[in-house]
Short mmCIF file of N, CA and C in Angstrom, two decimals:
data_model
loop_
_atom_site.label_atom_id
_atom_site.label_comp_id
_atom_site.label_asym_id
_atom_site.label_seq_id
_atom_site.Cartn_x
_atom_site.Cartn_y
_atom_site.Cartn_z
N MET A 763 0.85 -1.18 0.00
CA MET A 763 0.00 0.00 0.00
C MET A 763 0.89 1.24 0.00
N PRO A 764 0.62 2.22 -0.87
CA PRO A 764 1.44 3.43 -0.90
C PRO A 764 1.32 4.23 0.39
N SER A 765 2.39 4.96 0.70
CA SER A 765 2.37 5.77 1.92
C SER A 765 1.41 6.94 1.74
N LYS A 766 0.95 7.44 2.85
CA LYS A 766 0.05 8.59 2.85
C LYS A 766 0.70 9.67 3.69
N ILE A 767 0.98 10.79 3.08
CA ILE A 767 1.56 11.93 3.78
C ILE A 767 0.65 13.12 3.57
N ASP A 768 0.09 13.65 4.64
CA ASP A 768 -0.71 14.85 4.57
C ASP A 768 0.11 16.00 5.16
N LEU A 769 0.41 16.98 4.33
CA LEU A 769 1.15 18.17 4.76
C LEU A 769 0.14 19.29 4.92
N ILE A 770 0.03 19.81 6.14
CA ILE A 770 -1.06 20.71 6.51
C ILE A 770 -0.54 22.02 7.07
N ASN A 771 -1.23 23.10 6.68
CA ASN A 771 -0.93 24.43 7.21
C ASN A 771 -2.24 25.04 7.70
N PRO A 772 -2.54 24.85 8.98
CA PRO A 772 -3.80 25.38 9.52
C PRO A 772 -3.87 26.90 9.43
N ALA A 773 -5.06 27.41 9.17
CA ALA A 773 -5.26 28.86 9.10
C ALA A 773 -4.97 29.53 10.43
N SER A 774 -4.99 28.77 11.52
CA SER A 774 -4.74 29.34 12.85
C SER A 774 -3.25 29.56 13.13
N LEU A 775 -2.36 29.18 12.18
CA LEU A 775 -0.92 29.41 12.31
C LEU A 775 -0.45 30.35 11.20
N SER A 776 0.70 30.96 11.39
CA SER A 776 1.22 31.90 10.40
C SER A 776 1.49 31.18 9.07
N PRO A 777 1.40 31.92 7.96
CA PRO A 777 1.69 31.32 6.66
C PRO A 777 3.17 30.90 6.59
N PRO A 778 3.46 29.65 6.24
CA PRO A 778 4.85 29.19 6.19
C PRO A 778 5.55 29.64 4.91
N THR A 779 6.87 29.71 4.98
CA THR A 779 7.69 30.05 3.82
C THR A 779 8.55 28.85 3.44
N GLY A 780 8.03 27.99 2.59
CA GLY A 780 8.80 26.85 2.11
C GLY A 780 8.80 25.65 3.02
N TYR A 781 7.83 25.52 3.90
CA TYR A 781 7.69 24.35 4.75
C TYR A 781 6.22 24.19 5.11
N SER A 782 5.88 23.06 5.71
CA SER A 782 4.53 22.85 6.23
C SER A 782 4.58 22.78 7.74
N HIS A 783 3.55 23.28 8.40
CA HIS A 783 3.51 23.22 9.86
C HIS A 783 3.35 21.80 10.38
N LEU A 784 2.60 20.98 9.67
CA LEU A 784 2.32 19.61 10.13
C LEU A 784 2.56 18.61 9.03
N ALA A 785 3.08 17.44 9.42
CA ALA A 785 3.19 16.30 8.51
C ALA A 785 2.55 15.12 9.22
N ILE A 786 1.43 14.66 8.68
CA ILE A 786 0.75 13.50 9.25
C ILE A 786 1.07 12.34 8.32
N VAL A 787 1.71 11.30 8.88
CA VAL A 787 2.25 10.22 8.06
C VAL A 787 1.70 8.87 8.49
N LYS A 788 1.19 8.16 7.50
CA LYS A 788 0.81 6.77 7.74
C LYS A 788 1.73 5.93 6.85
N ALA A 789 2.76 5.40 7.45
CA ALA A 789 3.74 4.58 6.73
C ALA A 789 4.28 3.54 7.68
N GLU A 790 4.37 2.32 7.20
CA GLU A 790 4.92 1.27 8.05
C GLU A 790 6.44 1.38 8.14
N ARG A 791 7.05 1.88 7.06
CA ARG A 791 8.51 1.99 7.05
C ARG A 791 8.93 3.41 6.74
N GLN A 792 9.98 3.83 7.43
CA GLN A 792 10.53 5.16 7.23
C GLN A 792 12.04 5.03 7.11
N VAL A 793 12.67 6.02 6.49
CA VAL A 793 14.12 6.10 6.48
C VAL A 793 14.49 7.40 7.20
N HIS A 794 15.40 7.29 8.14
CA HIS A 794 15.92 8.44 8.87
C HIS A 794 17.34 8.66 8.37
N VAL A 795 17.54 9.76 7.65
CA VAL A 795 18.85 10.05 7.07
C VAL A 795 19.65 10.90 8.05
N SER A 796 20.81 10.40 8.41
CA SER A 796 21.70 11.15 9.29
C SER A 796 22.04 12.49 8.67
N GLY A 797 22.39 13.43 9.53
CA GLY A 797 22.76 14.76 9.05
C GLY A 797 23.82 14.67 7.97
N GLN A 798 23.53 15.28 6.83
CA GLN A 798 24.46 15.31 5.71
C GLN A 798 25.14 16.66 5.68
N VAL A 799 26.42 16.64 5.36
CA VAL A 799 27.22 17.86 5.29
C VAL A 799 27.81 17.98 3.89
N ALA A 800 28.61 19.01 3.66
CA ALA A 800 29.13 19.31 2.33
C ALA A 800 30.42 18.55 2.02
N TYR A 801 30.41 17.25 2.24
CA TYR A 801 31.52 16.39 1.81
C TYR A 801 31.15 15.77 0.48
N ASP A 802 32.12 15.72 -0.45
CA ASP A 802 31.89 15.01 -1.70
C ASP A 802 32.11 13.51 -1.46
N PRO A 803 31.91 12.66 -2.46
CA PRO A 803 32.07 11.22 -2.25
C PRO A 803 33.46 10.78 -1.79
N MET A 804 34.46 11.63 -1.98
CA MET A 804 35.82 11.32 -1.53
C MET A 804 36.09 11.86 -0.12
N GLY A 805 35.11 12.52 0.47
CA GLY A 805 35.26 13.05 1.82
C GLY A 805 35.88 14.44 1.89
N LYS A 806 35.95 15.12 0.75
CA LYS A 806 36.51 16.47 0.72
C LYS A 806 35.40 17.50 0.87
N VAL A 807 35.68 18.59 1.57
CA VAL A 807 34.71 19.67 1.76
C VAL A 807 34.50 20.40 0.43
N VAL A 808 33.23 20.61 0.09
CA VAL A 808 32.85 21.36 -1.11
C VAL A 808 32.40 22.74 -0.67
N GLY A 809 32.84 23.78 -1.37
CA GLY A 809 32.33 25.14 -1.13
C GLY A 809 32.76 25.75 0.18
N GLU A 810 34.00 25.56 0.57
CA GLU A 810 34.45 26.14 1.83
C GLU A 810 34.19 27.64 1.85
N GLY A 811 33.48 28.12 2.88
CA GLY A 811 33.15 29.53 3.04
C GLY A 811 31.95 29.99 2.24
N ASP A 812 31.29 29.10 1.50
CA ASP A 812 30.18 29.46 0.61
C ASP A 812 28.94 28.66 0.99
N ILE A 813 28.00 29.29 1.69
CA ILE A 813 26.81 28.60 2.19
C ILE A 813 25.97 28.02 1.05
N ALA A 814 25.84 28.72 -0.06
CA ALA A 814 25.03 28.21 -1.18
C ALA A 814 25.67 26.97 -1.79
N ALA A 815 26.96 27.00 -2.00
CA ALA A 815 27.66 25.83 -2.57
C ALA A 815 27.58 24.65 -1.61
N GLN A 816 27.70 24.92 -0.32
CA GLN A 816 27.60 23.82 0.65
C GLN A 816 26.19 23.27 0.71
N ALA A 817 25.18 24.15 0.65
CA ALA A 817 23.79 23.68 0.66
C ALA A 817 23.53 22.81 -0.57
N GLU A 818 24.04 23.20 -1.71
CA GLU A 818 23.89 22.40 -2.93
C GLU A 818 24.47 21.00 -2.74
N GLN A 819 25.67 20.90 -2.17
CA GLN A 819 26.29 19.60 -1.93
C GLN A 819 25.50 18.79 -0.91
N VAL A 820 25.02 19.45 0.13
CA VAL A 820 24.24 18.75 1.15
C VAL A 820 22.96 18.17 0.55
N TYR A 821 22.25 18.96 -0.25
CA TYR A 821 21.02 18.45 -0.86
C TYR A 821 21.33 17.35 -1.87
N ALA A 822 22.44 17.44 -2.59
CA ALA A 822 22.85 16.35 -3.49
C ALA A 822 23.13 15.08 -2.68
N ASN A 823 23.77 15.23 -1.52
CA ASN A 823 24.04 14.08 -0.66
C ASN A 823 22.74 13.48 -0.12
N LEU A 824 21.80 14.33 0.27
CA LEU A 824 20.50 13.84 0.73
C LEU A 824 19.80 13.08 -0.40
N ALA A 825 19.84 13.62 -1.61
CA ALA A 825 19.20 12.94 -2.75
C ALA A 825 19.82 11.57 -2.96
N ALA A 826 21.14 11.48 -2.85
CA ALA A 826 21.82 10.18 -3.02
C ALA A 826 21.44 9.21 -1.91
N ALA A 827 21.36 9.70 -0.68
CA ALA A 827 20.98 8.83 0.44
C ALA A 827 19.54 8.34 0.28
N LEU A 828 18.64 9.24 -0.10
CA LEU A 828 17.25 8.85 -0.30
C LEU A 828 17.13 7.83 -1.43
N ALA A 829 17.85 8.05 -2.52
CA ALA A 829 17.83 7.11 -3.64
C ALA A 829 18.33 5.73 -3.21
N ALA A 830 19.35 5.70 -2.37
CA ALA A 830 19.88 4.42 -1.88
C ALA A 830 18.84 3.66 -1.07
N ALA A 831 17.92 4.40 -0.45
CA ALA A 831 16.84 3.78 0.33
C ALA A 831 15.61 3.49 -0.53
N GLY A 832 15.64 3.89 -1.79
CA GLY A 832 14.52 3.64 -2.69
C GLY A 832 13.44 4.69 -2.62
N THR A 833 13.81 5.91 -2.25
CA THR A 833 12.81 6.99 -2.17
C THR A 833 13.43 8.28 -2.68
N ASP A 834 12.70 9.38 -2.56
CA ASP A 834 13.18 10.67 -3.03
C ASP A 834 12.54 11.79 -2.20
N PHE A 835 12.78 13.03 -2.61
CA PHE A 835 12.29 14.17 -1.83
C PHE A 835 10.77 14.25 -1.76
N THR A 836 10.06 13.63 -2.68
CA THR A 836 8.60 13.68 -2.63
C THR A 836 8.05 12.93 -1.43
N LYS A 837 8.84 12.07 -0.82
CA LYS A 837 8.40 11.28 0.34
C LYS A 837 8.99 11.81 1.65
N VAL A 838 9.79 12.87 1.58
CA VAL A 838 10.36 13.46 2.80
C VAL A 838 9.26 14.22 3.52
N PHE A 839 9.10 13.94 4.82
CA PHE A 839 8.08 14.65 5.58
C PHE A 839 8.66 15.46 6.73
N LYS A 840 9.98 15.37 6.97
CA LYS A 840 10.61 16.17 8.03
C LYS A 840 12.06 16.46 7.65
N LEU A 841 12.44 17.73 7.74
CA LEU A 841 13.82 18.17 7.55
C LEU A 841 14.24 19.01 8.74
N VAL A 842 15.47 18.81 9.19
CA VAL A 842 16.06 19.68 10.20
C VAL A 842 17.38 20.18 9.64
N THR A 843 17.52 21.51 9.59
CA THR A 843 18.69 22.16 9.01
C THR A 843 19.44 22.90 10.12
N TYR A 844 20.73 22.66 10.19
CA TYR A 844 21.60 23.34 11.16
C TYR A 844 22.55 24.23 10.36
N VAL A 845 22.58 25.53 10.70
CA VAL A 845 23.42 26.48 9.98
C VAL A 845 24.31 27.20 10.98
N VAL A 846 25.62 27.20 10.69
CA VAL A 846 26.58 27.90 11.55
C VAL A 846 26.36 29.41 11.41
N ASP A 847 26.24 30.08 12.56
CA ASP A 847 26.04 31.54 12.59
C ASP A 847 24.89 31.96 11.67
N LEU A 848 23.75 31.37 11.88
CA LEU A 848 22.57 31.62 11.04
C LEU A 848 22.24 33.11 10.98
N SER A 849 21.96 33.57 9.77
CA SER A 849 21.53 34.95 9.52
C SER A 849 20.43 34.90 8.47
N THR A 850 19.75 36.02 8.29
CA THR A 850 18.72 36.09 7.26
C THR A 850 19.30 35.78 5.89
N GLU A 851 20.47 36.31 5.59
CA GLU A 851 21.10 36.08 4.29
C GLU A 851 21.41 34.61 4.08
N LYS A 852 21.91 33.93 5.10
CA LYS A 852 22.21 32.50 4.98
C LYS A 852 20.92 31.70 4.82
N ALA A 853 19.88 32.05 5.56
CA ALA A 853 18.60 31.35 5.44
C ALA A 853 18.05 31.48 4.03
N VAL A 854 18.13 32.66 3.45
CA VAL A 854 17.64 32.88 2.09
C VAL A 854 18.44 32.04 1.10
N ALA A 855 19.76 31.99 1.25
CA ALA A 855 20.60 31.18 0.35
C ALA A 855 20.26 29.70 0.44
N VAL A 856 20.03 29.22 1.65
CA VAL A 856 19.68 27.81 1.85
C VAL A 856 18.31 27.52 1.25
N ARG A 857 17.35 28.41 1.47
CA ARG A 857 16.00 28.21 0.93
C ARG A 857 16.00 28.16 -0.60
N LYS A 858 16.86 28.96 -1.22
CA LYS A 858 16.94 28.97 -2.68
C LYS A 858 17.37 27.60 -3.20
N VAL A 859 18.37 27.01 -2.59
CA VAL A 859 18.82 25.68 -2.98
C VAL A 859 17.75 24.65 -2.66
N ARG A 860 17.17 24.78 -1.49
CA ARG A 860 16.13 23.85 -1.05
C ARG A 860 14.98 23.79 -2.05
N MET A 861 14.54 24.93 -2.56
CA MET A 861 13.43 24.96 -3.52
C MET A 861 13.78 24.23 -4.82
N LYS A 862 15.05 24.23 -5.17
CA LYS A 862 15.49 23.50 -6.36
C LYS A 862 15.19 22.01 -6.20
N TYR A 863 15.36 21.50 -5.00
CA TYR A 863 15.15 20.07 -4.73
C TYR A 863 13.72 19.74 -4.34
N LEU A 864 13.03 20.67 -3.70
CA LEU A 864 11.66 20.40 -3.24
C LEU A 864 10.60 20.90 -4.20
N GLY A 865 10.98 21.72 -5.17
CA GLY A 865 10.02 22.20 -6.16
C GLY A 865 8.99 23.13 -5.56
N ASP A 866 7.78 23.05 -6.10
CA ASP A 866 6.70 23.94 -5.71
C ASP A 866 5.87 23.43 -4.53
N GLY A 867 6.31 22.37 -3.88
CA GLY A 867 5.60 21.84 -2.72
C GLY A 867 4.59 20.80 -3.11
N PRO A 868 3.88 20.26 -2.16
CA PRO A 868 3.87 20.68 -0.76
C PRO A 868 5.22 20.40 -0.10
N TYR A 869 5.49 21.14 0.96
CA TYR A 869 6.79 21.08 1.61
C TYR A 869 6.70 20.29 2.91
N PRO A 870 7.81 19.63 3.29
CA PRO A 870 7.81 18.87 4.54
C PRO A 870 7.81 19.80 5.76
N ALA A 871 7.44 19.23 6.90
CA ALA A 871 7.62 19.94 8.16
C ALA A 871 9.12 20.17 8.32
N SER A 872 9.50 21.35 8.74
CA SER A 872 10.93 21.69 8.75
C SER A 872 11.30 22.61 9.91
N THR A 873 12.55 22.50 10.30
CA THR A 873 13.12 23.36 11.32
C THR A 873 14.50 23.80 10.85
N MET A 874 14.83 25.09 11.01
CA MET A 874 16.17 25.59 10.74
C MET A 874 16.71 26.17 12.04
N VAL A 875 17.89 25.71 12.43
CA VAL A 875 18.47 26.08 13.72
C VAL A 875 19.86 26.68 13.50
N GLY A 876 20.14 27.77 14.18
CA GLY A 876 21.47 28.34 14.18
C GLY A 876 22.34 27.65 15.22
N VAL A 877 23.55 27.28 14.83
CA VAL A 877 24.48 26.62 15.73
C VAL A 877 25.82 27.36 15.70
N THR A 878 26.64 27.12 16.70
CA THR A 878 27.94 27.80 16.75
C THR A 878 28.99 27.09 15.91
N ALA A 879 28.85 25.77 15.74
CA ALA A 879 29.84 25.02 14.97
C ALA A 879 29.29 23.65 14.61
N LEU A 880 29.92 23.03 13.62
CA LEU A 880 29.64 21.65 13.26
C LEU A 880 30.92 20.84 13.49
N VAL A 881 30.89 19.56 13.16
CA VAL A 881 31.99 18.66 13.47
C VAL A 881 33.32 19.07 12.82
N ASP A 882 33.25 19.72 11.68
CA ASP A 882 34.42 20.19 10.96
C ASP A 882 34.27 21.71 10.84
N PRO A 883 35.25 22.50 11.27
CA PRO A 883 35.09 23.96 11.25
C PRO A 883 34.90 24.56 9.86
N ARG A 884 35.18 23.80 8.80
CA ARG A 884 34.98 24.29 7.43
C ARG A 884 33.53 24.14 6.98
N LEU A 885 32.74 23.38 7.73
CA LEU A 885 31.35 23.12 7.35
C LEU A 885 30.43 24.21 7.88
N LEU A 886 29.48 24.64 7.06
CA LEU A 886 28.54 25.70 7.41
C LEU A 886 27.12 25.21 7.60
N ILE A 887 26.80 23.99 7.11
CA ILE A 887 25.42 23.51 7.11
C ILE A 887 25.38 21.99 7.23
N GLU A 888 24.35 21.51 7.93
CA GLU A 888 24.08 20.09 8.05
C GLU A 888 22.57 19.91 8.03
N ILE A 889 22.10 18.89 7.29
CA ILE A 889 20.66 18.66 7.18
C ILE A 889 20.37 17.19 7.37
N GLU A 890 19.36 16.90 8.21
CA GLU A 890 18.88 15.53 8.37
C GLU A 890 17.46 15.45 7.83
N ALA A 891 17.04 14.24 7.42
CA ALA A 891 15.73 14.07 6.79
C ALA A 891 15.08 12.78 7.25
N ILE A 892 13.74 12.79 7.22
CA ILE A 892 12.95 11.59 7.47
C ILE A 892 11.98 11.46 6.30
N ALA A 893 11.93 10.27 5.70
CA ALA A 893 11.06 10.02 4.55
C ALA A 893 10.30 8.72 4.72
N ALA A 894 9.14 8.65 4.09
CA ALA A 894 8.34 7.43 4.07
C ALA A 894 8.88 6.50 3.00
N LEU A 895 8.83 5.21 3.28
CA LEU A 895 9.28 4.22 2.30
C LEU A 895 8.12 3.46 1.67
N ASP A 896 6.96 3.42 2.30
CA ASP A 896 5.84 2.67 1.70
C ASP A 896 4.85 3.62 1.07
#
């Protein structure tokens, strides 16, 4: 049976910008993708100092991880994004890349969090995802 994902934005909450307030999921199987960072397949940092380039690599890594699990961004119902020294400019740059991968929606439930650092000081962004498999 195909998975059922209802992405909802109640009128009683503020209008979202590129995400949904609620994701109601009926799926027997899910894939939880560990936080992906801007490492290429050889483990080298891509886009050092460039949030947009790093976001592009992170989303490409997420796409590869989802494909390995037999799914794609259309089945993602939760994203958590961690950005070093988050600012409005960085959020806008990340959202621009995000829209390339998520299209016109509906969008998953999402959170963006500012952090002081990631595991490697050259990294500016990390994103984890949860997707339905059935």
